[in-house]
PDB file of C-alpha atoms in Angstrom:
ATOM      1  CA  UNK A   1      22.384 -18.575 -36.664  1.00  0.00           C
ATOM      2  CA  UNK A   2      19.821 -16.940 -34.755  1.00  0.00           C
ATOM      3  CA  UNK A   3      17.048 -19.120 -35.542  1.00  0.00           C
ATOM      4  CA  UNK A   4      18.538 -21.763 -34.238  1.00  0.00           C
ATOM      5  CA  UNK A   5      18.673 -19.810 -30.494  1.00  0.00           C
ATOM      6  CA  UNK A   6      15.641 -18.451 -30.852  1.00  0.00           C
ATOM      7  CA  UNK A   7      13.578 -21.836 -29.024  1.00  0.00           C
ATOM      8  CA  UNK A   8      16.275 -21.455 -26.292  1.00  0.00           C
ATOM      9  CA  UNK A   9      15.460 -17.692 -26.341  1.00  0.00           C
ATOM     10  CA  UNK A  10      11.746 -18.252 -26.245  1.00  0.00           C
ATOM     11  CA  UNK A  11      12.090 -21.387 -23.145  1.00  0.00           C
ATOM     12  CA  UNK A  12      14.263 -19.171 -20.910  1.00  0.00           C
ATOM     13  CA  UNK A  13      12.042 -16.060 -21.292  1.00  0.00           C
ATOM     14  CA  UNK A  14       9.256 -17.905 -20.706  1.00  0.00           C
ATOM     15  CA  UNK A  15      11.452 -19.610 -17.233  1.00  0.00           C
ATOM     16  CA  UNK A  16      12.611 -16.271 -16.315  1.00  0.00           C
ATOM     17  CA  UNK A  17       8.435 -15.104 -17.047  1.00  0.00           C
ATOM     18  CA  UNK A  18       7.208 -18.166 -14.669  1.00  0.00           C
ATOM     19  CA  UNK A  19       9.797 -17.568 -11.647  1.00  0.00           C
ATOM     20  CA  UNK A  20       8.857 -14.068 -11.460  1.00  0.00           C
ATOM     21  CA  UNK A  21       5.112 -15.010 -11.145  1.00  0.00           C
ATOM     22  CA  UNK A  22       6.068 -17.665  -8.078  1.00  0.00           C
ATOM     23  CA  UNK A  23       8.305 -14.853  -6.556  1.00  0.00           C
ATOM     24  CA  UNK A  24       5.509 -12.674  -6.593  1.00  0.00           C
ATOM     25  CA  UNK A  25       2.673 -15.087  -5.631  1.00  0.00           C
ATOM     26  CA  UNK A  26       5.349 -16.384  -2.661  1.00  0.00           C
ATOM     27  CA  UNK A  27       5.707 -12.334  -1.507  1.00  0.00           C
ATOM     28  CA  UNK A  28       2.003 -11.890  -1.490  1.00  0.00           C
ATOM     29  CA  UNK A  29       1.314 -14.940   0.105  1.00  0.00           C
ATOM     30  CA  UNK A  30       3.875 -14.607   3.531  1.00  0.00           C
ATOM     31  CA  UNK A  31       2.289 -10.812   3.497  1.00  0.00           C
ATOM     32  CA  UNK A  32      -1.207 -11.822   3.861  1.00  0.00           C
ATOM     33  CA  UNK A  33       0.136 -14.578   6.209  1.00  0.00           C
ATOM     34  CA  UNK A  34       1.670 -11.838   8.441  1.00  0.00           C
ATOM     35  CA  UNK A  35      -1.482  -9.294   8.430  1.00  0.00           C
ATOM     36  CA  UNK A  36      -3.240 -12.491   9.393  1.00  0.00           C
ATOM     37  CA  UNK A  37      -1.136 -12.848  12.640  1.00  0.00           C
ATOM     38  CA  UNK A  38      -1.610  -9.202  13.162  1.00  0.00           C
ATOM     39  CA  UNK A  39       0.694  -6.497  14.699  1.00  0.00           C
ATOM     40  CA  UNK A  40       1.560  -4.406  11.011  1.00  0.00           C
ATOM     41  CA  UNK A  41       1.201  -1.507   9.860  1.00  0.00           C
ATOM     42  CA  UNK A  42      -0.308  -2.241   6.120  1.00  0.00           C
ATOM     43  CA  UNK A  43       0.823   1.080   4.339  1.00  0.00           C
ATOM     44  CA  UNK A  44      -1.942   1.878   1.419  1.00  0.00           C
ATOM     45  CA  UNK A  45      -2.691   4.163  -1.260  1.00  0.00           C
ATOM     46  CA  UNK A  46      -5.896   6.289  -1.723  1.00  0.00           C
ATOM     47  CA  UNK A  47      -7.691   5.575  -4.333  1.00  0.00           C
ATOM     48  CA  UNK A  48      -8.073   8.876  -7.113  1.00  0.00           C
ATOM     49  CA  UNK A  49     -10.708  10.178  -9.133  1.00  0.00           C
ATOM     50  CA  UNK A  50     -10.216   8.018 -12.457  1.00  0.00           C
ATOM     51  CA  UNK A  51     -10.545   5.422 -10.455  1.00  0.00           C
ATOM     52  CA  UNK A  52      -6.748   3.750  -9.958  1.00  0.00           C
ATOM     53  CA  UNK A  53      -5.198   3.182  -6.385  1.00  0.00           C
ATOM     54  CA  UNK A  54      -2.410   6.286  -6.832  1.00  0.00           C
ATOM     55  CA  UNK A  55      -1.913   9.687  -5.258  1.00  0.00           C
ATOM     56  CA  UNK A  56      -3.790  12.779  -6.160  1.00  0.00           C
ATOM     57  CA  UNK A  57      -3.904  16.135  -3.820  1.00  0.00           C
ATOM     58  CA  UNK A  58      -7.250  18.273  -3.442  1.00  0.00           C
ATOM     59  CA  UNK A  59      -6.829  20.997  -1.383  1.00  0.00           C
ATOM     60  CA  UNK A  60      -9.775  22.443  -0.129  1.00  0.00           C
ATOM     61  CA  UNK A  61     -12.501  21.111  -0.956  1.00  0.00           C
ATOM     62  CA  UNK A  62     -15.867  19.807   1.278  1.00  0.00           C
ATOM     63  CA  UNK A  63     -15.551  15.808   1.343  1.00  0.00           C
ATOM     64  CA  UNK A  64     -18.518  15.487   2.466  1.00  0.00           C
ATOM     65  CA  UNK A  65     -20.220  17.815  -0.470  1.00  0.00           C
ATOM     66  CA  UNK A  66     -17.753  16.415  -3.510  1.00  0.00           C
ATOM     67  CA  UNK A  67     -17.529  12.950  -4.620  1.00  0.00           C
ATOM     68  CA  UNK A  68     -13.672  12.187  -4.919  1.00  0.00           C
ATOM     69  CA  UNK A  69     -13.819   8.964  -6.784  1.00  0.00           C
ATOM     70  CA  UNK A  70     -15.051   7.332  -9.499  1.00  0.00           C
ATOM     71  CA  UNK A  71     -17.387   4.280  -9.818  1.00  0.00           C
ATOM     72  CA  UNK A  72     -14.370   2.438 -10.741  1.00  0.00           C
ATOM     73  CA  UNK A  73     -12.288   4.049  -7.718  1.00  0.00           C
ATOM     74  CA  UNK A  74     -15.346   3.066  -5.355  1.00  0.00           C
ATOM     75  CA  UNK A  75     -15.311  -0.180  -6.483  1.00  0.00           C
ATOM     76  CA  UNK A  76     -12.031  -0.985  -6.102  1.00  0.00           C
ATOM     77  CA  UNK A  77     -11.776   0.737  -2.317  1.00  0.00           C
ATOM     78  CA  UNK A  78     -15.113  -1.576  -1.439  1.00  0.00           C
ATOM     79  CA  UNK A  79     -12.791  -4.964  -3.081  1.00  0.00           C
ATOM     80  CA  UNK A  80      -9.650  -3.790  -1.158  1.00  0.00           C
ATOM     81  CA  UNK A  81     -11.405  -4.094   2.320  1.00  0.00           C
ATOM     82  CA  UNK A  82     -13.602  -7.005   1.107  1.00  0.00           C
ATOM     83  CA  UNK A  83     -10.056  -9.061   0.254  1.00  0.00           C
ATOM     84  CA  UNK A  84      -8.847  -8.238   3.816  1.00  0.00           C
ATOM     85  CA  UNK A  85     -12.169  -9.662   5.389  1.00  0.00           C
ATOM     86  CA  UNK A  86     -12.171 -12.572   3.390  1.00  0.00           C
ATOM     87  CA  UNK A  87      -8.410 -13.443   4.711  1.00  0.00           C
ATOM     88  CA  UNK A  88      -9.469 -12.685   7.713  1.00  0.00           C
ATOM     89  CA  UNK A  89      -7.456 -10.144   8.393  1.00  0.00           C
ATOM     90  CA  UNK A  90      -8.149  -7.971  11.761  1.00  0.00           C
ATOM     91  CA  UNK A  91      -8.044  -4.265  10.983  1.00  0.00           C
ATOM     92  CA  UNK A  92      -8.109  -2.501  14.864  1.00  0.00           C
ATOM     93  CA  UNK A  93      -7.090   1.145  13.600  1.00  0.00           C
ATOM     94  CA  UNK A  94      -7.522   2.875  10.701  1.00  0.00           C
ATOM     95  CA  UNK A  95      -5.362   6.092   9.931  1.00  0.00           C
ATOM     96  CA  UNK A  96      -5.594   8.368   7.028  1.00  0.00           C
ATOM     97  CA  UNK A  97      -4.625  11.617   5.114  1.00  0.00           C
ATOM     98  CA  UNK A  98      -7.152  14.327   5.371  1.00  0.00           C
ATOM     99  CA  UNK A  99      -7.250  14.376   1.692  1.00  0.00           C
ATOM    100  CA  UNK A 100     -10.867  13.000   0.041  1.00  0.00           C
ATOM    101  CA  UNK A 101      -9.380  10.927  -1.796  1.00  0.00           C
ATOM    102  CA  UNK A 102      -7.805   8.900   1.206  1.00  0.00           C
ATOM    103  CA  UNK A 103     -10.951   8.991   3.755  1.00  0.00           C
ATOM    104  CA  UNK A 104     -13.035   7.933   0.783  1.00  0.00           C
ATOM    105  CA  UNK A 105     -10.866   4.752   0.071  1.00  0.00           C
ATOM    106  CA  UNK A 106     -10.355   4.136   3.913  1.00  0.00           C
ATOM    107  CA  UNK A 107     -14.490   4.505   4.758  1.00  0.00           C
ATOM    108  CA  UNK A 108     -15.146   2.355   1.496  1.00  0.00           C
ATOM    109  CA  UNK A 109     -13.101  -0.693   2.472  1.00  0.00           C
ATOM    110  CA  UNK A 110     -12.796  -0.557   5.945  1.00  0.00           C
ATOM    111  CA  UNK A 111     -16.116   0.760   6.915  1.00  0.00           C
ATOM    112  CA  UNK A 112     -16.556  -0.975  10.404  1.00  0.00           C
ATOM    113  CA  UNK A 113     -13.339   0.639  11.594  1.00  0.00           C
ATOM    114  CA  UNK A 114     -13.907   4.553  11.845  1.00  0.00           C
ATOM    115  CA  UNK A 115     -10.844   6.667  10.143  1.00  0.00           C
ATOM    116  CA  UNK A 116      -8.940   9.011  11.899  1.00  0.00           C
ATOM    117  CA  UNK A 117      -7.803  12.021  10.102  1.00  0.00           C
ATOM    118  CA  UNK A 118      -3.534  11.625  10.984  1.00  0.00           C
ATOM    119  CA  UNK A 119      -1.918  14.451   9.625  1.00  0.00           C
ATOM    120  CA  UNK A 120       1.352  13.330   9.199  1.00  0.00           C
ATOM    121  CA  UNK A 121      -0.040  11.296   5.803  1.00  0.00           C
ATOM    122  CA  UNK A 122      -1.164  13.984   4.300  1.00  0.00           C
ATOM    123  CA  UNK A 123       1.256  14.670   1.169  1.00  0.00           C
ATOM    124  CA  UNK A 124       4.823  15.969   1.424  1.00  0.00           C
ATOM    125  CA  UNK A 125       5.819  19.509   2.048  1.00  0.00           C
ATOM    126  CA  UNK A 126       8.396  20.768  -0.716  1.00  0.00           C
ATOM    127  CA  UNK A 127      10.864  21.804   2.158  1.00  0.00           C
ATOM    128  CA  UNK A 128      13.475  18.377   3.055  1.00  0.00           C
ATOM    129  CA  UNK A 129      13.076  19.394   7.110  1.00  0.00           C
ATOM    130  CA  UNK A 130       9.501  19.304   6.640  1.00  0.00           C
ATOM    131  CA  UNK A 131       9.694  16.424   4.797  1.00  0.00           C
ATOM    132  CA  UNK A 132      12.172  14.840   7.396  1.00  0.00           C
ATOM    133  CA  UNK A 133       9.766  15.395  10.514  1.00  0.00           C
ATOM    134  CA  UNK A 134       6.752  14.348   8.247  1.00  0.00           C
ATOM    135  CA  UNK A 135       8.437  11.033   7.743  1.00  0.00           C
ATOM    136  CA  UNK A 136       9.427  10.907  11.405  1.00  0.00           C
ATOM    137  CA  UNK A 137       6.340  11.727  12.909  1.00  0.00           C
ATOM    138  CA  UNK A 138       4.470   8.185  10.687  1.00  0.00           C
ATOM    139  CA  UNK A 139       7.631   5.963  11.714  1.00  0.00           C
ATOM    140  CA  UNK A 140       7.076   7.006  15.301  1.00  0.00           C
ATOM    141  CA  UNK A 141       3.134   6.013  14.436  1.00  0.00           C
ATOM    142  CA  UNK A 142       3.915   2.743  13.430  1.00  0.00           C
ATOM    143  CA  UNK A 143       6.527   1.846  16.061  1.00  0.00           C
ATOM    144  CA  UNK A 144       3.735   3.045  18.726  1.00  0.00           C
ATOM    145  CA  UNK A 145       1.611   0.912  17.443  1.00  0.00           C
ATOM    146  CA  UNK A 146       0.859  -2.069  19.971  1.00  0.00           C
ATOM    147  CA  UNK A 147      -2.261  -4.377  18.799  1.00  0.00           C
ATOM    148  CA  UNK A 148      -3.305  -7.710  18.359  1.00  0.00           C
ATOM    149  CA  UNK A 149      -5.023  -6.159  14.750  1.00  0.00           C
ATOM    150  CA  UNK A 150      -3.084  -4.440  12.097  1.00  0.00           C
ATOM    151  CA  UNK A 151      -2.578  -0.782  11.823  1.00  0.00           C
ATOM    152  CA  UNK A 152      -3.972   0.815   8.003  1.00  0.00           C
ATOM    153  CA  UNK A 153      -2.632   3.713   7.047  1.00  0.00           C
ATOM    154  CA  UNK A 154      -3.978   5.496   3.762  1.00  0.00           C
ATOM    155  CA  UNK A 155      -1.787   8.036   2.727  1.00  0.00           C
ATOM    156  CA  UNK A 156      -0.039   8.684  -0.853  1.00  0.00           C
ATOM    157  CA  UNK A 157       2.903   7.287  -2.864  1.00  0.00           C
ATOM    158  CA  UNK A 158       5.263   9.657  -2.412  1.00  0.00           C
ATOM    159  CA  UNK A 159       4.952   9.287   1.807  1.00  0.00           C
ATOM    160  CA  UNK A 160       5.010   5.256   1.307  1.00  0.00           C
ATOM    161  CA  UNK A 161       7.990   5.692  -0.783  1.00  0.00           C
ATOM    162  CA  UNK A 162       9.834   8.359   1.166  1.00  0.00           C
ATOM    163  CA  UNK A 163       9.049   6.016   4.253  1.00  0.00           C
ATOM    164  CA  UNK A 164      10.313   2.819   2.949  1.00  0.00           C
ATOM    165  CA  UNK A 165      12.276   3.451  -0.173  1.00  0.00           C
ATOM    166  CA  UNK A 166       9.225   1.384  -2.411  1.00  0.00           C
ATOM    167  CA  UNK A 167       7.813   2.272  -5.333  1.00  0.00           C
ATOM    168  CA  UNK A 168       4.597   0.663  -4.909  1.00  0.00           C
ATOM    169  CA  UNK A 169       2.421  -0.335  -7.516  1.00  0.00           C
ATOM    170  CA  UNK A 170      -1.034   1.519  -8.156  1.00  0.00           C
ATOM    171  CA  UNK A 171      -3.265  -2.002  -6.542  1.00  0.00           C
ATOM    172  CA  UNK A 172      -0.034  -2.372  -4.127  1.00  0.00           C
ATOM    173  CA  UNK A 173       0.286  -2.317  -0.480  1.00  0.00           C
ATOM    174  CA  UNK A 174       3.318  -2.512   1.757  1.00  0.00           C
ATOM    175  CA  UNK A 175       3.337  -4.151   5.378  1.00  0.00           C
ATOM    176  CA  UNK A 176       5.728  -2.733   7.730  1.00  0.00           C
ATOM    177  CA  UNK A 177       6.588  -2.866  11.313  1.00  0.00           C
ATOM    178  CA  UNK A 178       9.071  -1.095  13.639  1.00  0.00           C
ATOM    179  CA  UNK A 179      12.277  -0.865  12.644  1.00  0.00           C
ATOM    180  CA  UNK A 180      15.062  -3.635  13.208  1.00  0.00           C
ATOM    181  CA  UNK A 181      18.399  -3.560  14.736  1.00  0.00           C
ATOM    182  CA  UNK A 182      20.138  -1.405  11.599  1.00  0.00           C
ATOM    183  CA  UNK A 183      16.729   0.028   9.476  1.00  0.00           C
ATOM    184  CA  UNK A 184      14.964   3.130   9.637  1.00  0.00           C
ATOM    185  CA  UNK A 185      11.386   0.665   9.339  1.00  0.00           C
ATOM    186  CA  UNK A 186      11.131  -3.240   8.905  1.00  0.00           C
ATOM    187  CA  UNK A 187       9.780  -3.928   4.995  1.00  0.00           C
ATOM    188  CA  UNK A 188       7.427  -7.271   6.087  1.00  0.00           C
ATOM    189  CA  UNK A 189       6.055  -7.708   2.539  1.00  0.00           C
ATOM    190  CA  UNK A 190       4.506  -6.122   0.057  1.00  0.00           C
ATOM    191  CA  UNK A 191       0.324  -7.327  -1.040  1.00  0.00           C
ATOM    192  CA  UNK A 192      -0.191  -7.040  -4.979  1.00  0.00           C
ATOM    193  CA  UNK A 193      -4.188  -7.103  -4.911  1.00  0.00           C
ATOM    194  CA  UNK A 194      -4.430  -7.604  -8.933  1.00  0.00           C
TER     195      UNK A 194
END
């Protein structure tokens, strides 16, 4: 009996497989279209030592003296900005964590645009009131934010998910915008750049 499902088993998987890949192509696509307008706030992870886009926390050490990321984590920061420019999409401001990590991945793919260290990025205290005002202080950021570009901001995944209730992926980054009538922040899309 369940051979004879298994081709209808096999065509809707492969249905439910292919309408995935057109929602996602479709979500990219109006994100990229936005950014290209300008007026966003394009919400970013830094790129970490082995090399993926993901969080990772050093301390206290000399950015300047230690290299932060790999070759692979170099070479994807450079292909992030170069996938911006050749959409071109305007990047006016560029604000970032004072982790390495972070202002290695922002001056690697958005080198024309110098980064400013923003503190509120930087990763979550453990305390929820600290977390609360960290959280407040990057929503009041990107509401402030008036520009015919697009705001950047390199941070972690724990801040872009406390922010926006995402889980983004590791090559992921979410486009926001001041809230709407009801929302804490306005979720404009969400760019997959694998």
């Amino acid at each position: 009996m369940l051979k004879q499902f298994r081709p209808w088993l096999i065509c809707a998987l492969a249905l439910l497989q292919s309408t995935f890949a057109v929602q996602h192509t479709y979500a990219t696509d109006a994100a990229w279209a936005r950014v290209q307008r300008g007026g966003y706030t394009i919400l970013i992870q830094g790129a970490d030592t082995s090399g993926a886009l993901s969080p990772s926390i050093d301390h206290s050490i000399d950015c300047s003296a230690t290299q932060t990321l790999s070759d692979r984590g170099r070479q994807l920061a450079q292909k992030l900005g170069a996938r911006f420019a050749a959409r071109g999409v305007r990047i006016e401001k560029v604000l970032t964590s004072s982790t390495c990590n972070a202002r290695e991945t922002a001056r690697l793919s958005f080198s024309s645009v110098p980064a400013e260290i923003y503190k509120p990025l930087d990763p979550l205290p453990a305390d929820d009131v600290g977390k609360q005002l960290q959280i407040e202080q990057i929503r009041a950021a990107i509401a402030g934010f008036k520009g015919l570009g697009n705001l950047v901001m390199m941070t972690d995944r724990a801040n872009i998910m406390a922010l926006t209730g995402v889980t983004p992926r590791p090559t992921e980054a979410v486009v926001v915008s001041k809230a709407e009538e009801g929302e804490t922040i306005h979720i404009a899309g969400r760019i997959i750049f694998d």
